[in-house]
Every structure is written in structure tokens, then in C-alpha cells.
Amino acid sequence: MASRIEPLLTVADLDACPDDNNRYELIGGELFVSRAPGISHQRVLLKLEVALSHYLNENPIGILVPGTGMILSDHDAVIPDLAFVRNDRWDEVVTGEKFTRAVDLVIEIISPGKENRGRDLTVKRQLYAKFGVEEYWIVDSENSSVLIFRFRDQTLKDIATLKGDNQLTSPLLPGFQLKVAAIFNF
């Protein structure tokens, strides 16, 4: 008995989704829908965005963009919470109002729920590795931690899990330091 192959959805199909306050992402032609982030998620996002923006004002090496679509192929389009692109790569990564190639650093804040956790830890990590994102941070509010992955040997390798007084740093952001606990202190 032959198995039935579902048609893959495309970015054109994604563009036809309603503007209903949900986030629609496409990974490998499969549609993922999530609700608008909650207050805790947005507060963590704001703390990261403010810290990184302050650093980039002092060290103008690139551009930080929150919540912008990234189209990686006709079957892969996601919306990272934060994306960083070095100045020298901006023109090759951006087309119009979208990222159309992999950015340098992606930051995802895990939303509550097993499905969201699995998507960020596995599915998106594989997608970002496939397209060559250099560094991926997963911010885990439930565990007050930040997981760091860096692109090595065609995959995003687990580099560290940072908590509490650990300093969040990156070779992409020379001199940047942020105490992990500061992200979660409201």
C-alpha cells in the first residue's frame, strides 16, 4: 500500500494566512501556528532587546531586529523573536522588509508548552543549522536559563547552558556581557 504524500505548503500559501494575531511559520512545508506571546515572554524580550541595543549603540557592528520574518526557502519561513545581522552582511541578508537569508544570531524565547519547547529546541535548531545561522540562543524562562548553540560541522552544537550569575557573551558581539539573572528579574 503506497503512502499518501501531503503537498508541502509554500511561502505563497503562508502569505494567504489571516492576519488574526497568531504567528504563522512554515518549516519544511509544514505550518506551525502559535498565539501571540504573553507578558512574561515580552518582558524577557524587552530586557534582551534593551541590553543588546545599548551594546550596539556603543559598538555599531550590526543591526538587531525584533519579530521580523525570515524566508529561508520556498518551504521555510519563520519569525525569530530577535535577529542580529552584522553590518557587512546586511545587504546580502535583507530584501525589502524581510530577511531572505540566514542571519548571524537568532534568539528565540520559549513560549509555555511542550510543543513550543520541542519546536525551538529541535525543529528550529535544525532549520537554522541547515541554512547556516552562526549562533542560536534559546531563552528558557521556565528554567531561568539561556542555551547557547554555535554553528560547527554543519550543525548548531550545544556550547553552554547559562544561569544566574553566568555572563551571556558571544564572539559575534565582542565585549558584550549580560548577567543571565538580569534577563529574568522583573
mmCIF file of C-alpha atoms in Angstrom:
data_model
loop_
_atom_site.group_PDB
_atom_site.id
_atom_site.type_symbol
_atom_site.label_atom_id
_atom_site.label_comp_id
_atom_site.label_asym_id
_atom_site.label_seq_id
_atom_site.Cartn_x
_atom_site.Cartn_y
_atom_site.Cartn_z
ATOM 1 C CA MET A 1 0.000 0.000 0.000
ATOM 2 C CA ALA A 2 1.524 3.316 -1.078
ATOM 3 C CA SER A 3 1.629 6.091 1.472
ATOM 4 C CA ARG A 4 -0.103 9.330 0.673
ATOM 5 C CA ILE A 5 2.173 12.319 0.370
ATOM 6 C CA GLU A 6 0.712 15.585 1.581
ATOM 7 C CA PRO A 7 1.568 18.607 -0.531
ATOM 8 C CA LEU A 8 4.125 20.898 1.039
ATOM 9 C CA LEU A 9 2.933 24.381 1.831
ATOM 10 C CA THR A 10 4.869 27.290 0.365
ATOM 11 C CA VAL A 11 5.625 30.850 1.388
ATOM 12 C CA ALA A 12 2.841 31.925 -1.020
ATOM 13 C CA ASP A 13 0.416 29.777 0.994
ATOM 14 C CA LEU A 14 1.741 31.341 4.185
ATOM 15 C CA ASP A 15 1.081 34.825 2.813
ATOM 16 C CA ALA A 16 -2.590 33.817 2.429
ATOM 17 C CA CYS A 17 -2.963 33.103 6.174
ATOM 18 C CA PRO A 18 -5.256 35.511 8.014
ATOM 19 C CA ASP A 19 -3.965 38.468 9.999
ATOM 20 C CA ASP A 20 -5.547 37.247 13.249
ATOM 21 C CA ASN A 21 -2.910 37.860 15.956
ATOM 22 C CA ASN A 22 -1.474 34.354 15.543
ATOM 23 C CA ARG A 23 2.085 33.692 14.397
ATOM 24 C CA TYR A 24 2.269 31.509 11.302
ATOM 25 C CA GLU A 25 5.570 29.828 10.489
ATOM 26 C CA LEU A 26 6.499 27.323 7.815
ATOM 27 C CA ILE A 27 9.181 24.698 8.420
ATOM 28 C CA GLY A 28 9.820 22.063 5.781
ATOM 29 C CA GLY A 29 6.477 22.893 4.208
ATOM 30 C CA GLU A 30 4.610 22.221 7.469
ATOM 31 C CA LEU A 31 2.545 25.012 9.008
ATOM 32 C CA PHE A 32 3.086 25.904 12.667
ATOM 33 C CA VAL A 33 0.676 28.274 14.393
ATOM 34 C CA SER A 34 1.233 29.884 17.779
ATOM 35 C CA ARG A 35 -0.649 32.522 19.674
ATOM 36 C CA ALA A 36 0.659 35.976 20.407
ATOM 37 C CA PRO A 37 3.306 35.844 23.158
ATOM 38 C CA GLY A 38 2.325 36.503 26.772
ATOM 39 C CA ILE A 39 3.504 39.280 29.069
ATOM 40 C CA SER A 40 6.408 37.326 30.649
ATOM 41 C CA HIS A 41 7.732 36.412 27.190
ATOM 42 C CA GLN A 42 7.572 40.035 26.095
ATOM 43 C CA ARG A 43 9.253 41.308 29.272
ATOM 44 C CA VAL A 44 12.188 38.920 28.729
ATOM 45 C CA LEU A 45 12.299 40.011 25.086
ATOM 46 C CA LEU A 46 12.384 43.666 26.105
ATOM 47 C CA LYS A 47 15.247 43.125 28.583
ATOM 48 C CA LEU A 48 17.312 41.389 25.887
ATOM 49 C CA GLU A 49 16.434 43.956 23.251
ATOM 50 C CA VAL A 50 17.369 46.885 25.516
ATOM 51 C CA ALA A 51 20.690 45.310 26.581
ATOM 52 C CA LEU A 52 21.670 44.392 23.020
ATOM 53 C CA SER A 53 20.533 47.765 21.633
ATOM 54 C CA HIS A 54 22.607 49.592 24.249
ATOM 55 C CA TYR A 55 25.633 47.475 23.309
ATOM 56 C CA LEU A 56 25.074 48.124 19.578
ATOM 57 C CA ASN A 57 24.712 51.887 20.153
ATOM 58 C CA GLU A 58 28.161 51.825 21.753
ATOM 59 C CA ASN A 59 29.542 49.274 19.254
ATOM 60 C CA PRO A 60 27.781 49.782 15.889
ATOM 61 C CA ILE A 61 28.816 46.447 14.364
ATOM 62 C CA GLY A 62 25.375 45.339 13.235
ATOM 63 C CA ILE A 63 21.627 45.658 13.464
ATOM 64 C CA LEU A 64 19.186 43.988 15.869
ATOM 65 C CA VAL A 65 15.640 43.407 14.634
ATOM 66 C CA PRO A 66 12.739 42.019 16.708
ATOM 67 C CA GLY A 67 9.981 39.808 15.302
ATOM 68 C CA THR A 68 10.694 40.088 11.584
ATOM 69 C CA GLY A 69 10.005 37.302 9.118
ATOM 70 C CA MET A 70 12.917 35.266 7.782
ATOM 71 C CA ILE A 71 12.284 33.445 4.496
ATOM 72 C CA LEU A 72 14.926 30.776 4.054
ATOM 73 C CA SER A 73 13.379 28.825 1.164
ATOM 74 C CA ASP A 74 10.045 28.407 -0.587
ATOM 75 C CA HIS A 75 9.064 25.976 2.208
ATOM 76 C CA ASP A 76 10.754 27.614 5.236
ATOM 77 C CA ALA A 77 9.678 30.937 6.756
ATOM 78 C CA VAL A 78 9.938 31.724 10.460
ATOM 79 C CA ILE A 79 9.667 34.693 12.814
ATOM 80 C CA PRO A 80 12.526 34.752 15.327
ATOM 81 C CA ASP A 81 12.000 36.800 18.479
ATOM 82 C CA LEU A 82 15.252 38.679 17.835
ATOM 83 C CA ALA A 83 17.676 38.573 14.915
ATOM 84 C CA PHE A 84 21.118 40.161 14.649
ATOM 85 C CA VAL A 85 22.935 40.816 11.377
ATOM 86 C CA ARG A 86 26.455 42.214 11.083
ATOM 87 C CA ASN A 87 26.677 45.410 9.040
ATOM 88 C CA ASP A 88 28.856 43.801 6.354
ATOM 89 C CA ARG A 89 26.162 41.143 5.687
ATOM 90 C CA TRP A 90 23.045 43.348 5.811
ATOM 91 C CA ASP A 91 22.664 43.815 2.037
ATOM 92 C CA GLU A 92 23.064 40.094 1.323
ATOM 93 C CA VAL A 93 20.571 39.067 4.044
ATOM 94 C CA VAL A 94 17.772 41.630 3.645
ATOM 95 C CA THR A 95 15.363 42.045 0.747
ATOM 96 C CA GLY A 96 12.688 44.689 1.206
ATOM 97 C CA GLU A 97 11.131 44.187 4.629
ATOM 98 C CA LYS A 98 12.209 40.557 5.167
ATOM 99 C CA PHE A 99 15.289 38.538 5.874
ATOM 100 C CA THR A 100 15.807 36.300 2.858
ATOM 101 C CA ARG A 101 18.960 34.537 4.051
ATOM 102 C CA ALA A 102 20.176 33.298 7.395
ATOM 103 C CA VAL A 103 21.038 35.997 9.911
ATOM 104 C CA ASP A 104 24.117 35.815 12.151
ATOM 105 C CA LEU A 105 22.380 35.366 15.516
ATOM 106 C CA VAL A 106 18.846 34.156 16.248
ATOM 107 C CA ILE A 107 17.296 34.476 19.696
ATOM 108 C CA GLU A 108 14.133 32.544 20.494
ATOM 109 C CA ILE A 109 12.298 32.820 23.805
ATOM 110 C CA ILE A 110 10.491 29.567 24.540
ATOM 111 C CA SER A 111 6.774 30.066 24.979
ATOM 112 C CA PRO A 112 4.979 27.840 27.511
ATOM 113 C CA GLY A 113 4.043 24.350 26.385
ATOM 114 C CA LYS A 114 5.779 21.119 25.404
ATOM 115 C CA GLU A 115 5.100 21.700 21.696
ATOM 116 C CA ASN A 116 6.753 25.152 21.726
ATOM 117 C CA ARG A 117 9.767 23.811 23.640
ATOM 118 C CA GLY A 118 10.234 20.959 21.167
ATOM 119 C CA ARG A 119 9.884 23.263 18.181
ATOM 120 C CA ASP A 120 12.546 25.686 19.430
ATOM 121 C CA LEU A 121 14.963 23.042 20.746
ATOM 122 C CA THR A 122 14.746 20.633 17.820
ATOM 123 C CA VAL A 123 12.854 21.755 14.722
ATOM 124 C CA LYS A 124 14.039 25.372 14.582
ATOM 125 C CA ARG A 125 17.557 24.428 15.671
ATOM 126 C CA GLN A 126 17.785 22.002 12.721
ATOM 127 C CA LEU A 127 16.334 24.603 10.362
ATOM 128 C CA TYR A 128 18.738 27.324 11.486
ATOM 129 C CA ALA A 129 21.670 24.911 11.153
ATOM 130 C CA LYS A 130 20.568 23.856 7.667
ATOM 131 C CA PHE A 131 20.731 27.453 6.488
ATOM 132 C CA GLY A 132 23.921 28.406 8.372
ATOM 133 C CA VAL A 133 22.838 30.628 11.266
ATOM 134 C CA GLU A 134 26.094 31.172 13.161
ATOM 135 C CA GLU A 135 24.691 31.314 16.656
ATOM 136 C CA TYR A 136 21.363 30.445 18.262
ATOM 137 C CA TRP A 137 20.250 31.415 21.762
ATOM 138 C CA ILE A 138 17.235 29.742 23.323
ATOM 139 C CA VAL A 139 15.959 31.699 26.289
ATOM 140 C CA ASP A 140 14.151 29.400 28.705
ATOM 141 C CA SER A 141 12.081 31.396 31.191
ATOM 142 C CA GLU A 142 10.775 28.243 32.876
ATOM 143 C CA ASN A 143 14.335 27.316 33.925
ATOM 144 C CA SER A 144 15.757 30.871 34.018
ATOM 145 C CA SER A 145 18.475 29.831 31.599
ATOM 146 C CA VAL A 146 19.915 30.585 28.181
ATOM 147 C CA LEU A 147 21.084 27.746 25.950
ATOM 148 C CA ILE A 148 23.846 28.707 23.511
ATOM 149 C CA PHE A 149 24.406 26.880 20.214
ATOM 150 C CA ARG A 150 27.113 27.690 17.645
ATOM 151 C CA PHE A 151 27.441 26.523 14.058
ATOM 152 C CA ARG A 152 30.139 23.847 13.791
ATOM 153 C CA ASP A 153 30.442 20.928 11.363
ATOM 154 C CA GLN A 154 27.152 21.747 9.586
ATOM 155 C CA THR A 155 25.123 21.731 12.825
ATOM 156 C CA LEU A 156 24.339 24.010 15.745
ATOM 157 C CA LYS A 157 26.380 22.497 18.580
ATOM 158 C CA ASP A 158 25.365 22.875 22.214
ATOM 159 C CA ILE A 159 28.006 25.192 23.697
ATOM 160 C CA ALA A 160 26.620 26.110 27.117
ATOM 161 C CA THR A 161 23.621 26.420 29.380
ATOM 162 C CA LEU A 162 23.907 29.656 31.328
ATOM 163 C CA LYS A 163 22.060 30.534 34.543
ATOM 164 C CA GLY A 164 22.109 33.031 37.403
ATOM 165 C CA ASP A 165 25.386 34.940 37.616
ATOM 166 C CA ASN A 166 26.774 33.442 34.378
ATOM 167 C CA GLN A 167 27.597 36.109 31.793
ATOM 168 C CA LEU A 168 25.958 35.916 28.405
ATOM 169 C CA THR A 169 28.634 36.646 25.778
ATOM 170 C CA SER A 170 29.220 35.920 22.100
ATOM 171 C CA PRO A 171 32.132 36.046 19.646
ATOM 172 C CA LEU A 172 29.678 37.839 17.322
ATOM 173 C CA LEU A 173 29.345 40.639 19.901
ATOM 174 C CA PRO A 174 32.861 41.398 21.170
ATOM 175 C CA GLY A 175 32.757 42.843 24.677
ATOM 176 C CA PHE A 176 29.032 42.225 25.203
ATOM 177 C CA GLN A 177 28.203 40.889 28.666
ATOM 178 C CA LEU A 178 24.858 40.415 30.328
ATOM 179 C CA LYS A 179 24.251 38.555 33.561
ATOM 180 C CA VAL A 180 21.657 35.873 32.806
ATOM 181 C CA ALA A 181 19.727 36.584 36.027
ATOM 182 C CA ALA A 182 19.125 40.156 34.798
ATOM 183 C CA ILE A 183 17.021 38.825 31.910
ATOM 184 C CA PHE A 184 14.530 37.212 34.281
ATOM 185 C CA ASN A 185 14.379 39.823 37.071
ATOM 186 C CA PHE A 186 11.118 41.717 36.772
#
